[in-house]
Amino acid sequence: MEYLEIKGGRSLSGTVRISGAKNAALPILSATLLAGGGFEIDQVPDLQDVRILLRLLKELGVEVKDKGPSGLLLDSEKLESFEAPYDLVRRMRASVLVLGPLVARLGRARVSLPGGCAIGARPIDFHLKGLELMGAKLEIREGFVEARAKRLIGAHIYFDVPSVTGTENLMMAACLAKGKTVLENAAKEPEVVALGEMLREMGAGISGLGTGTIVVEGSRELRPVYCKIIPDRIEAGTYLMAAGAAGGELVIENCIPEHLETVIIKLKAAGLKIKEAGPGRIKVKKRGRLKSVDVKTQPYPGFPTDLQAQIMVLMATAGKLSVVTETIFENRFMHVAELKRLGADIRVEGRSAIVRGVKYLYGAPVMATDLRASACLVLAGLAARGTTLVQGLEHLDRGYEKMDEKLAALGARIRRVRQKGDISRDCT
Ligand code: EPU
């Protein structure tokens, strides 16, 4: 097993470069299924989730070649399969993003149902209902959804709540459908906009990106394109908060500050000094103890659920009392019990965590249960006095490129240790 050993209490300084966004890379790579020919995708982050999706694309018949550091060449001219097997989907639920493109291009898809995950039930009913409205015949059998349609037809689709991958899946499907599709109450996340811009380049008529109503004019055929993945706003936000947890002064480079507006407003309210430092660069500095602020997660442009666990670390040692409310996923407080092992004073009441700031956290062995919880525990380790051992690194490696190396380069005392067996307690 592997774990991170973090000796806390060392402030950070220097410049950290943000990688391409995981949640933009996954739909963009899936979109290469929509057209035959050579795609060139740049700034692809080297992450476990991306590796799983590439494995799936290869199984479907996509040719994938490396093109220098973080560049990929993909060719889906000759698709050989329309099936996404359970073994890959269960490891990475965003594999469901191949459903829309496959049924749109091949008229047929068989995709394993992802099941629940650590942070919530996470159904995919919006994806399925949307495809049905577009004329696909769906059947659920042996844990798979099978979708068939000679050619999808445009439809008017309403999301009960905005869904990121739901919007992406249906937007991709609509690009090859006959006629116009309207997606109402669609997701506005920058990753959805990035995908939409790529689909436009490919020849689809798309308007309303970044608003709640996206209109897609389908075409018979799309063309392959070049695309550069946008920087990861969640990774950038995590490093802003790392400065808040450990103290010090950092420059975050290769980021898009507008994507972090709400996050920056909250962090400034908590007392961090944050300013733009040239194109694509933000400077962050911590002075003194942070102030408690309330946080409520919301779809974009609200405060992202993917940064809820990380900001809780800051609130755990802030001046007073804060209420952190999670409105997107019903079970995204698994990190609370681990933070309490480090001495945090947190009580969960329904969808809210009431966090009373303590003066210090103290290092201990902790267990990561999901991707963002793992980043939260790393930040807590930087803030804590003494040594924190973070287990469950398979979660961290799904979504953060070389986080331990990036933090070490900023002065953190952090190292990855490989060891046989469990280090401290039974975590099964
Ligand atoms: N929902 C449904 N039915 C559906 C789809 C969604 O009820 O068919 C509900 C969900 O249960 C949730 C809400 O709608 O309550 C929003 O979920 P959404 O569909 O937007 O989540 P997602 O598309 O599965 C993406 C990100 C997540 C991120 C969420 C919210 C990707 C690959 N994943 O998930 O990222 O938390 O949007 O912003 O884009 C992460 O990176 O750690 C991560 C979990």
Short mmCIF file of C-alpha atoms and ligand atoms in Angstrom, two decimals:
data_model
loop_
_atom_site.label_atom_id
_atom_site.label_comp_id
_atom_site.label_asym_id
_atom_site.label_seq_id
_atom_site.Cartn_x
_atom_site.Cartn_y
_atom_site.Cartn_z
CA MET A 1 0.00 0.00 0.00
CA GLU A 2 0.96 3.61 -0.45
CA TYR A 3 0.37 6.54 1.84
CA LEU A 4 1.47 10.14 2.17
CA GLU A 5 3.51 11.20 5.16
CA ILE A 6 3.03 14.90 5.83
CA LYS A 7 4.93 16.81 8.48
CA GLY A 8 2.72 19.84 9.04
CA GLY A 9 3.42 23.38 10.09
CA ARG A 10 5.68 24.42 7.19
CA SER A 11 4.42 27.38 5.15
CA LEU A 12 4.38 27.23 1.35
CA SER A 13 6.08 29.50 -1.16
CA GLY A 14 6.70 29.52 -4.89
CA THR A 15 4.75 28.92 -8.08
CA VAL A 16 2.53 25.97 -8.88
CA ARG A 17 1.36 25.13 -12.40
CA ILE A 18 -2.19 23.90 -12.82
CA SER A 19 -2.85 20.88 -15.07
CA GLY A 20 -5.65 20.34 -17.58
CA ALA A 21 -9.08 19.83 -16.03
CA LYS A 22 -10.10 16.23 -15.37
CA ASN A 23 -13.78 17.03 -15.74
CA ALA A 24 -13.19 18.76 -19.08
CA ALA A 25 -10.83 16.05 -20.39
CA LEU A 26 -13.32 13.21 -19.78
CA PRO A 27 -16.18 14.58 -21.95
CA ILE A 28 -13.80 15.98 -24.57
CA LEU A 29 -12.05 12.63 -25.01
CA SER A 30 -15.48 10.95 -25.19
CA ALA A 31 -16.53 13.42 -27.91
CA THR A 32 -13.87 12.00 -30.22
CA LEU A 33 -16.28 9.06 -30.69
CA LEU A 34 -18.59 11.37 -32.63
CA ALA A 35 -16.42 11.70 -35.75
CA GLY A 36 -13.90 9.56 -37.59
CA GLY A 37 -10.42 10.91 -38.32
CA GLY A 38 -7.56 12.38 -36.37
CA PHE A 39 -8.15 14.46 -33.23
CA GLU A 40 -5.30 16.19 -31.43
CA ILE A 41 -5.93 16.94 -27.76
CA ASP A 42 -3.48 18.98 -25.68
CA GLN A 43 -3.02 19.59 -21.97
CA VAL A 44 -4.52 16.21 -21.08
CA PRO A 45 -3.86 15.61 -17.37
CA ASP A 46 -2.04 12.40 -16.47
CA LEU A 47 -4.63 10.98 -14.07
CA GLN A 48 -6.06 7.59 -13.24
CA ASP A 49 -9.57 8.62 -14.41
CA VAL A 50 -8.19 9.73 -17.77
CA ARG A 51 -6.24 6.46 -18.12
CA ILE A 52 -9.44 4.47 -17.47
CA LEU A 53 -11.37 6.43 -20.10
CA LEU A 54 -8.56 5.96 -22.63
CA ARG A 55 -8.67 2.21 -21.95
CA LEU A 56 -12.39 2.25 -22.62
CA LEU A 57 -11.96 4.25 -25.83
CA LYS A 58 -9.31 1.77 -27.00
CA GLU A 59 -11.70 -1.13 -26.28
CA LEU A 60 -14.27 0.62 -28.46
CA GLY A 61 -11.74 0.75 -31.30
CA VAL A 62 -10.30 4.26 -30.94
CA GLU A 63 -6.61 4.50 -31.81
CA VAL A 64 -4.77 6.46 -29.12
CA LYS A 65 -1.18 7.71 -29.48
CA ASP A 66 0.96 9.93 -27.29
CA LYS A 67 2.04 13.24 -28.79
CA GLY A 68 4.73 14.57 -26.50
CA PRO A 69 4.04 15.58 -22.91
CA SER A 70 0.29 15.79 -22.15
CA GLY A 71 -0.71 15.62 -25.83
CA LEU A 72 -2.74 12.83 -27.41
CA LEU A 73 -3.71 11.82 -30.94
CA LEU A 74 -6.99 9.95 -31.21
CA ASP A 75 -8.62 8.37 -34.23
CA SER A 76 -12.07 6.82 -34.01
CA GLU A 77 -12.51 6.11 -37.74
CA LYS A 78 -12.98 2.40 -37.16
CA LEU A 79 -15.10 1.78 -34.09
CA GLU A 80 -15.29 -1.94 -33.31
CA SER A 81 -17.55 -2.10 -30.30
CA PHE A 82 -20.47 -0.27 -28.72
CA GLU A 83 -20.06 -1.70 -25.22
CA ALA A 84 -18.69 -0.09 -22.04
CA PRO A 85 -18.04 -3.01 -19.66
CA TYR A 86 -18.84 -3.05 -15.94
CA ASP A 87 -15.19 -3.44 -14.96
CA LEU A 88 -14.34 0.02 -16.35
CA VAL A 89 -17.60 1.84 -15.56
CA ARG A 90 -17.55 0.72 -11.92
CA ARG A 91 -14.04 2.15 -11.57
CA MET A 92 -14.94 5.46 -13.17
CA ARG A 93 -18.59 6.42 -13.42
CA ALA A 94 -17.91 9.19 -15.95
CA SER A 95 -17.43 6.30 -18.43
CA VAL A 96 -21.15 6.78 -18.98
CA LEU A 97 -20.13 9.77 -21.14
CA VAL A 98 -19.62 7.36 -24.05
CA LEU A 99 -23.34 6.50 -24.08
CA GLY A 100 -24.58 9.59 -25.95
CA PRO A 101 -21.80 9.61 -28.57
CA LEU A 102 -22.06 5.85 -29.26
CA VAL A 103 -25.80 5.76 -29.80
CA ALA A 104 -25.61 8.93 -31.91
CA ARG A 105 -22.79 7.66 -34.14
CA LEU A 106 -23.42 3.89 -34.26
CA GLY A 107 -27.14 3.78 -33.53
CA ARG A 108 -26.38 1.42 -30.67
CA ALA A 109 -24.73 1.44 -27.27
CA ARG A 110 -24.48 -0.99 -24.37
CA VAL A 111 -23.15 0.67 -21.25
CA SER A 112 -22.92 -0.84 -17.79
CA LEU A 113 -24.94 1.04 -15.16
CA PRO A 114 -22.49 2.70 -12.78
CA GLY A 115 -24.29 2.05 -9.46
CA GLY A 116 -23.82 4.27 -6.39
CA CYS A 117 -20.59 5.81 -5.17
CA ALA A 118 -19.07 7.01 -1.90
CA ILE A 119 -20.54 10.52 -2.15
CA GLY A 120 -24.12 9.61 -3.09
CA ALA A 121 -26.51 7.48 -5.16
CA ARG A 122 -25.70 9.47 -8.29
CA PRO A 123 -28.39 8.17 -10.64
CA ILE A 124 -28.16 8.64 -14.42
CA ASP A 125 -31.91 8.87 -15.04
CA PHE A 126 -31.62 12.31 -16.70
CA HIS A 127 -29.17 10.90 -19.26
CA LEU A 128 -31.53 8.02 -20.02
CA LYS A 129 -34.77 10.03 -20.13
CA GLY A 130 -33.14 12.56 -22.44
CA LEU A 131 -32.05 9.86 -24.89
CA GLU A 132 -35.55 8.36 -24.81
CA LEU A 133 -37.02 11.76 -25.66
CA MET A 134 -34.62 11.82 -28.59
CA GLY A 135 -36.18 8.61 -29.84
CA ALA A 136 -33.77 5.99 -28.48
CA LYS A 137 -35.26 2.66 -27.38
CA LEU A 138 -33.79 1.77 -24.01
CA GLU A 139 -33.64 -1.52 -22.19
CA ILE A 140 -32.06 -2.26 -18.83
CA ARG A 141 -30.75 -5.83 -18.74
CA GLU A 142 -28.10 -7.65 -16.69
CA GLY A 143 -26.83 -4.40 -15.20
CA PHE A 144 -26.44 -2.74 -18.59
CA VAL A 145 -28.44 -0.10 -20.38
CA GLU A 146 -28.88 -0.86 -24.07
CA ALA A 147 -29.85 2.03 -26.29
CA ARG A 148 -30.82 1.82 -29.95
CA ALA A 149 -31.87 4.44 -32.46
CA LYS A 150 -31.60 4.47 -36.23
CA ARG A 151 -31.00 8.20 -35.96
CA LEU A 152 -31.71 10.30 -32.88
CA ILE A 153 -34.16 13.14 -33.34
CA GLY A 154 -34.01 16.59 -31.75
CA ALA A 155 -36.12 17.05 -28.61
CA HIS A 156 -37.01 19.52 -25.88
CA ILE A 157 -35.40 18.26 -22.67
CA TYR A 158 -35.72 19.71 -19.18
CA PHE A 159 -33.35 18.80 -16.32
CA ASP A 160 -35.04 18.74 -12.88
CA VAL A 161 -31.68 19.86 -11.51
CA PRO A 162 -28.74 20.90 -13.71
CA SER A 163 -26.54 17.87 -14.31
CA VAL A 164 -22.98 18.32 -15.59
CA THR A 165 -22.40 14.96 -17.28
CA GLY A 166 -26.13 14.73 -18.14
CA THR A 167 -25.89 17.98 -20.10
CA GLU A 168 -22.64 16.81 -21.71
CA ASN A 169 -23.99 13.39 -22.73
CA LEU A 170 -27.15 14.81 -24.29
CA MET A 171 -25.35 17.73 -25.93
CA MET A 172 -22.98 15.26 -27.63
CA ALA A 173 -25.87 13.01 -28.70
CA ALA A 174 -27.81 16.02 -30.06
CA CYS A 175 -24.93 17.00 -32.34
CA LEU A 176 -25.66 14.06 -34.66
CA ALA A 177 -29.44 14.06 -34.16
CA LYS A 178 -31.92 15.16 -36.80
CA GLY A 179 -33.15 18.67 -36.08
CA LYS A 180 -33.00 20.91 -33.04
CA THR A 181 -32.50 19.89 -29.40
CA VAL A 182 -33.18 22.31 -26.55
CA LEU A 183 -31.64 21.52 -23.16
CA GLU A 184 -33.45 23.48 -20.44
CA ASN A 185 -32.01 24.01 -16.96
CA ALA A 186 -28.73 22.79 -18.42
CA ALA A 187 -25.44 22.91 -16.48
CA LYS A 188 -23.36 26.10 -16.88
CA GLU A 189 -20.02 24.73 -15.65
CA PRO A 190 -16.92 25.86 -17.60
CA GLU A 191 -16.26 22.20 -18.47
CA VAL A 192 -19.66 22.02 -20.24
CA VAL A 193 -18.81 25.25 -22.12
CA ALA A 194 -15.39 23.83 -23.11
CA LEU A 195 -17.01 20.70 -24.52
CA GLY A 196 -19.63 22.77 -26.35
CA GLU A 197 -16.93 24.91 -27.94
CA MET A 198 -15.15 21.81 -29.17
CA LEU A 199 -18.40 20.41 -30.62
CA ARG A 200 -18.96 23.74 -32.39
CA GLU A 201 -15.49 23.49 -33.94
CA MET A 202 -16.46 19.98 -35.05
CA GLY A 203 -19.34 21.49 -37.01
CA ALA A 204 -22.34 21.35 -34.65
CA GLY A 205 -24.56 24.40 -34.31
CA ILE A 206 -24.65 25.20 -30.59
CA SER A 207 -25.88 28.33 -28.84
CA GLY A 208 -26.52 29.26 -25.23
CA LEU A 209 -23.34 27.75 -23.76
CA GLY A 210 -22.84 28.96 -20.21
CA THR A 211 -26.58 29.68 -19.83
CA GLY A 212 -29.40 27.46 -18.61
CA THR A 213 -30.74 26.93 -22.15
CA ILE A 214 -28.49 25.24 -24.69
CA VAL A 215 -29.75 24.81 -28.24
CA VAL A 216 -28.11 22.25 -30.54
CA GLU A 217 -28.71 22.00 -34.28
CA GLY A 218 -27.72 18.48 -35.23
CA SER A 219 -25.77 17.63 -38.37
CA ARG A 220 -25.26 14.41 -40.34
CA GLU A 221 -21.51 14.39 -39.86
CA LEU A 222 -18.89 16.09 -37.72
CA ARG A 223 -15.17 16.57 -38.32
CA PRO A 224 -12.15 15.88 -36.08
CA VAL A 225 -10.46 18.91 -34.51
CA TYR A 226 -7.59 20.17 -32.35
CA CYS A 227 -8.53 20.97 -28.76
CA LYS A 228 -6.62 22.15 -25.70
CA ILE A 229 -8.13 21.16 -22.35
CA ILE A 230 -8.87 24.13 -20.05
CA PRO A 231 -6.95 24.40 -16.76
CA ASP A 232 -8.48 22.63 -13.77
CA ARG A 233 -10.37 25.19 -11.64
CA ILE A 234 -10.81 22.66 -8.84
CA GLU A 235 -7.08 21.94 -8.71
CA ALA A 236 -6.40 25.71 -8.72
CA GLY A 237 -8.93 26.21 -5.93
CA THR A 238 -7.32 23.41 -3.96
CA TYR A 239 -3.90 25.14 -4.13
CA LEU A 240 -5.46 28.48 -3.10
CA MET A 241 -6.74 26.62 -0.07
CA ALA A 242 -3.42 24.86 0.49
CA ALA A 243 -1.94 28.33 1.01
CA GLY A 244 -4.78 29.01 3.44
CA ALA A 245 -4.11 25.78 5.33
CA ALA A 246 -0.31 25.90 5.48
CA GLY A 247 0.25 29.67 5.34
CA GLY A 248 2.73 31.43 3.07
CA GLU A 249 2.51 32.96 -0.37
CA LEU A 250 1.87 31.19 -3.66
CA VAL A 251 1.49 32.02 -7.31
CA ILE A 252 -0.98 29.76 -9.10
CA GLU A 253 -0.15 29.74 -12.80
CA ASN A 254 -2.05 28.44 -15.81
CA CYS A 255 -5.50 29.06 -14.38
CA ILE A 256 -8.61 31.00 -15.45
CA PRO A 257 -9.47 33.35 -12.56
CA GLU A 258 -13.05 33.96 -13.85
CA HIS A 259 -13.78 30.27 -13.29
CA LEU A 260 -12.92 30.76 -9.61
CA GLU A 261 -14.85 33.96 -8.91
CA THR A 262 -17.16 32.62 -6.19
CA VAL A 263 -14.35 30.66 -4.58
CA ILE A 264 -12.11 33.74 -4.49
CA ILE A 265 -14.92 35.85 -2.98
CA LYS A 266 -15.30 33.31 -0.15
CA LEU A 267 -11.58 32.97 0.45
CA LYS A 268 -11.14 36.74 0.56
CA ALA A 269 -14.03 36.95 3.05
CA ALA A 270 -12.13 34.40 5.13
CA GLY A 271 -9.10 36.72 5.13
CA LEU A 272 -6.82 35.39 2.36
CA LYS A 273 -5.16 38.07 0.23
CA ILE A 274 -5.78 37.13 -3.39
CA LYS A 275 -5.04 39.10 -6.53
CA GLU A 276 -4.42 38.51 -10.21
CA ALA A 277 -0.75 38.48 -11.08
CA GLY A 278 -0.71 38.69 -14.86
CA PRO A 279 -2.58 36.60 -17.45
CA GLY A 280 -3.62 33.24 -16.05
CA ARG A 281 -1.88 33.82 -12.72
CA ILE A 282 -3.22 34.41 -9.23
CA LYS A 283 -1.23 35.34 -6.15
CA VAL A 284 -2.46 34.18 -2.74
CA LYS A 285 -1.12 35.09 0.66
CA LYS A 286 -2.16 34.19 4.17
CA ARG A 287 -1.63 36.50 7.12
CA GLY A 288 -2.85 35.60 10.59
CA ARG A 289 -5.77 33.43 11.55
CA LEU A 290 -8.59 33.05 9.04
CA LYS A 291 -12.15 34.18 9.72
CA SER A 292 -15.09 31.80 9.73
CA VAL A 293 -17.41 32.08 6.73
CA ASP A 294 -20.51 30.11 5.82
CA VAL A 295 -20.37 28.11 2.59
CA LYS A 296 -23.17 26.52 0.57
CA THR A 297 -22.42 24.40 -2.47
CA GLN A 298 -24.41 25.18 -5.63
CA PRO A 299 -24.19 24.42 -9.33
CA TYR A 300 -21.86 26.81 -11.22
CA PRO A 301 -21.42 29.75 -10.79
CA GLY A 302 -22.10 28.90 -7.12
CA PHE A 303 -19.50 27.48 -4.76
CA PRO A 304 -18.42 24.07 -6.17
CA THR A 305 -19.17 20.88 -4.26
CA ASP A 306 -15.74 19.69 -5.45
CA LEU A 307 -14.11 22.27 -3.11
CA GLN A 308 -16.40 21.78 -0.12
CA ALA A 309 -14.13 19.33 1.71
CA GLN A 310 -11.05 21.49 1.15
CA ILE A 311 -12.60 24.73 2.48
CA MET A 312 -13.75 22.83 5.54
CA VAL A 313 -10.08 22.41 6.50
CA LEU A 314 -9.72 26.20 6.54
CA MET A 315 -12.86 26.59 8.61
CA ALA A 316 -11.62 23.92 11.05
CA THR A 317 -8.97 26.33 12.35
CA ALA A 318 -10.72 29.65 11.62
CA GLY A 319 -11.75 32.20 14.26
CA LYS A 320 -15.34 31.31 15.05
CA LEU A 321 -18.21 29.17 13.83
CA SER A 322 -19.08 28.39 10.23
CA VAL A 323 -21.81 26.38 8.57
CA VAL A 324 -20.83 24.39 5.48
CA THR A 325 -23.90 23.19 3.58
CA GLU A 326 -23.74 20.55 0.85
CA THR A 327 -26.69 20.75 -1.55
CA ILE A 328 -25.44 18.64 -4.50
CA PHE A 329 -24.58 15.22 -3.09
CA GLU A 330 -26.31 13.61 -0.11
CA ASN A 331 -23.27 11.89 1.37
CA ARG A 332 -20.33 14.21 0.83
CA PHE A 333 -19.23 14.62 4.45
CA MET A 334 -17.13 11.46 4.78
CA HIS A 335 -14.07 13.63 5.46
CA VAL A 336 -15.65 15.02 8.64
CA ALA A 337 -14.94 11.93 10.73
CA GLU A 338 -11.31 11.98 9.54
CA LEU A 339 -10.89 15.71 10.28
CA LYS A 340 -12.21 15.02 13.77
CA ARG A 341 -9.36 12.53 14.23
CA LEU A 342 -7.03 15.50 13.75
CA GLY A 343 -8.86 17.45 16.46
CA ALA A 344 -11.42 19.40 14.38
CA ASP A 345 -14.67 20.34 16.12
CA ILE A 346 -17.37 19.55 13.55
CA ARG A 347 -20.97 18.41 13.95
CA VAL A 348 -23.04 17.26 11.00
CA GLU A 349 -26.75 18.09 11.05
CA GLY A 350 -28.52 16.91 7.93
CA ARG A 351 -26.94 18.61 4.93
CA SER A 352 -24.88 21.03 7.04
CA ALA A 353 -21.63 20.71 8.94
CA ILE A 354 -21.24 23.09 11.84
CA VAL A 355 -17.55 23.82 12.17
CA ARG A 356 -16.16 25.49 15.29
CA GLY A 357 -12.61 26.63 14.60
CA VAL A 358 -9.97 25.15 16.90
CA LYS A 359 -6.55 26.68 17.41
CA TYR A 360 -4.59 23.70 16.08
CA LEU A 361 -5.10 20.42 14.31
CA TYR A 362 -2.77 17.56 15.31
CA GLY A 363 -1.36 14.94 12.93
CA ALA A 364 -2.77 11.38 12.90
CA PRO A 365 -3.30 8.54 10.43
CA VAL A 366 -6.37 9.22 8.27
CA MET A 367 -8.20 7.47 5.47
CA ALA A 368 -9.40 9.10 2.24
CA THR A 369 -12.77 7.88 1.02
CA ASP A 370 -13.18 9.83 -2.20
CA LEU A 371 -11.23 12.16 -4.46
CA ARG A 372 -11.94 15.55 -2.89
CA ALA A 373 -11.88 14.11 0.65
CA SER A 374 -8.33 12.95 -0.09
CA ALA A 375 -7.27 16.49 -1.08
CA CYS A 376 -8.94 17.82 2.07
CA LEU A 377 -6.90 15.43 4.23
CA VAL A 378 -3.66 16.43 2.50
CA LEU A 379 -4.46 20.09 3.25
CA ALA A 380 -5.31 19.18 6.84
CA GLY A 381 -1.94 17.44 7.11
CA LEU A 382 -0.18 20.61 5.94
CA ALA A 383 -2.05 22.62 8.59
CA ALA A 384 -1.64 20.15 11.46
CA ARG A 385 1.10 20.03 14.06
CA GLY A 386 3.03 16.77 13.88
CA THR A 387 2.79 13.99 11.31
CA THR A 388 -0.29 13.01 9.30
CA LEU A 389 -0.41 9.81 7.29
CA VAL A 390 -2.98 9.89 4.49
CA GLN A 391 -4.11 6.51 3.18
CA GLY A 392 -6.42 5.82 0.22
CA LEU A 393 -4.19 7.49 -2.38
CA GLU A 394 -5.98 5.71 -5.22
CA HIS A 395 -8.63 8.43 -4.77
CA LEU A 396 -6.12 11.30 -4.87
CA ASP A 397 -4.43 9.91 -7.98
CA ARG A 398 -7.76 9.79 -9.82
CA GLY A 399 -7.95 13.56 -9.99
CA TYR A 400 -4.77 15.37 -8.89
CA GLU A 401 -1.68 15.25 -11.06
CA LYS A 402 1.41 14.71 -8.88
CA MET A 403 -0.05 16.59 -5.92
CA ASP A 404 2.65 15.37 -3.54
CA GLU A 405 5.44 16.45 -5.91
CA LYS A 406 3.83 19.84 -6.56
CA LEU A 407 3.45 20.50 -2.82
CA ALA A 408 6.99 19.33 -2.06
CA ALA A 409 8.29 21.81 -4.65
CA LEU A 410 6.46 24.55 -2.71
CA GLY A 411 8.29 23.62 0.49
CA ALA A 412 5.85 21.17 2.07
CA ARG A 413 7.36 18.24 3.96
CA ILE A 414 5.44 15.53 2.17
CA ARG A 415 6.54 12.16 0.84
CA ARG A 416 4.90 9.12 -0.70
CA VAL A 417 5.72 5.93 1.16
CA ARG A 418 5.23 2.41 -0.19
CA GLN A 419 4.75 -0.24 2.45
CA LYS A 420 3.32 -3.71 2.82
CA GLY A 421 -0.02 -3.97 4.66
CA ASP A 422 -2.02 -1.40 6.55
CA ILE A 423 -0.18 1.20 8.62
CA SER A 424 -2.45 1.83 11.53
CA ARG A 425 -5.99 0.62 11.54
CA ASP A 426 -8.47 -1.47 9.67
CA CYS A 427 -10.08 0.73 7.02
CA THR A 428 -12.21 -1.80 5.17
N1 EPU B 1 -28.60 13.73 -10.81
C1 EPU B 1 -29.74 12.99 -10.91
N2 EPU B 1 -29.95 12.26 -12.04
C2 EPU B 1 -29.06 12.26 -13.06
C3 EPU B 1 -27.89 13.02 -12.96
C4 EPU B 1 -27.69 13.75 -11.82
O1 EPU B 1 -30.58 12.97 -9.99
O2 EPU B 1 -29.33 11.57 -14.07
C5 EPU B 1 -28.36 14.53 -9.61
C6 EPU B 1 -27.13 14.05 -8.83
O3 EPU B 1 -27.43 12.98 -7.97
C7 EPU B 1 -26.71 15.30 -8.09
C8 EPU B 1 -27.06 16.40 -9.10
O4 EPU B 1 -27.99 15.83 -10.00
O5 EPU B 1 -27.49 15.46 -6.94
C9 EPU B 1 -25.89 16.97 -9.88
O6 EPU B 1 -25.08 15.90 -10.33
P1 EPU B 1 -24.29 15.98 -11.72
O7 EPU B 1 -25.00 15.09 -12.70
O8 EPU B 1 -24.08 17.39 -12.08
O9 EPU B 1 -22.92 15.29 -11.33
P2 EPU B 1 -22.01 14.48 -12.33
O10 EPU B 1 -22.20 14.99 -13.69
O11 EPU B 1 -22.16 13.03 -12.07
C10 EPU B 1 -19.96 16.08 -12.25
C11 EPU B 1 -18.50 15.97 -11.90
C12 EPU B 1 -18.36 15.79 -10.40
C13 EPU B 1 -18.97 17.02 -9.72
C14 EPU B 1 -20.43 17.18 -10.16
C15 EPU B 1 -21.09 18.42 -9.62
C16 EPU B 1 -17.54 15.00 -13.88
C17 EPU B 1 -16.90 13.84 -14.54
N3 EPU B 1 -17.92 14.83 -12.62
O12 EPU B 1 -20.56 14.89 -11.81
O13 EPU B 1 -16.96 15.74 -10.11
O14 EPU B 1 -18.92 16.88 -8.34
O15 EPU B 1 -20.51 17.21 -11.60
O16 EPU B 1 -20.39 19.54 -10.00
O17 EPU B 1 -17.67 16.05 -14.49
C18 EPU B 1 -15.08 15.20 -8.83
O18 EPU B 1 -14.38 15.65 -9.76
O19 EPU B 1 -14.60 14.92 -7.70
C19 EPU B 1 -16.50 14.99 -9.05
C20 EPU B 1 -17.24 14.20 -8.28
#
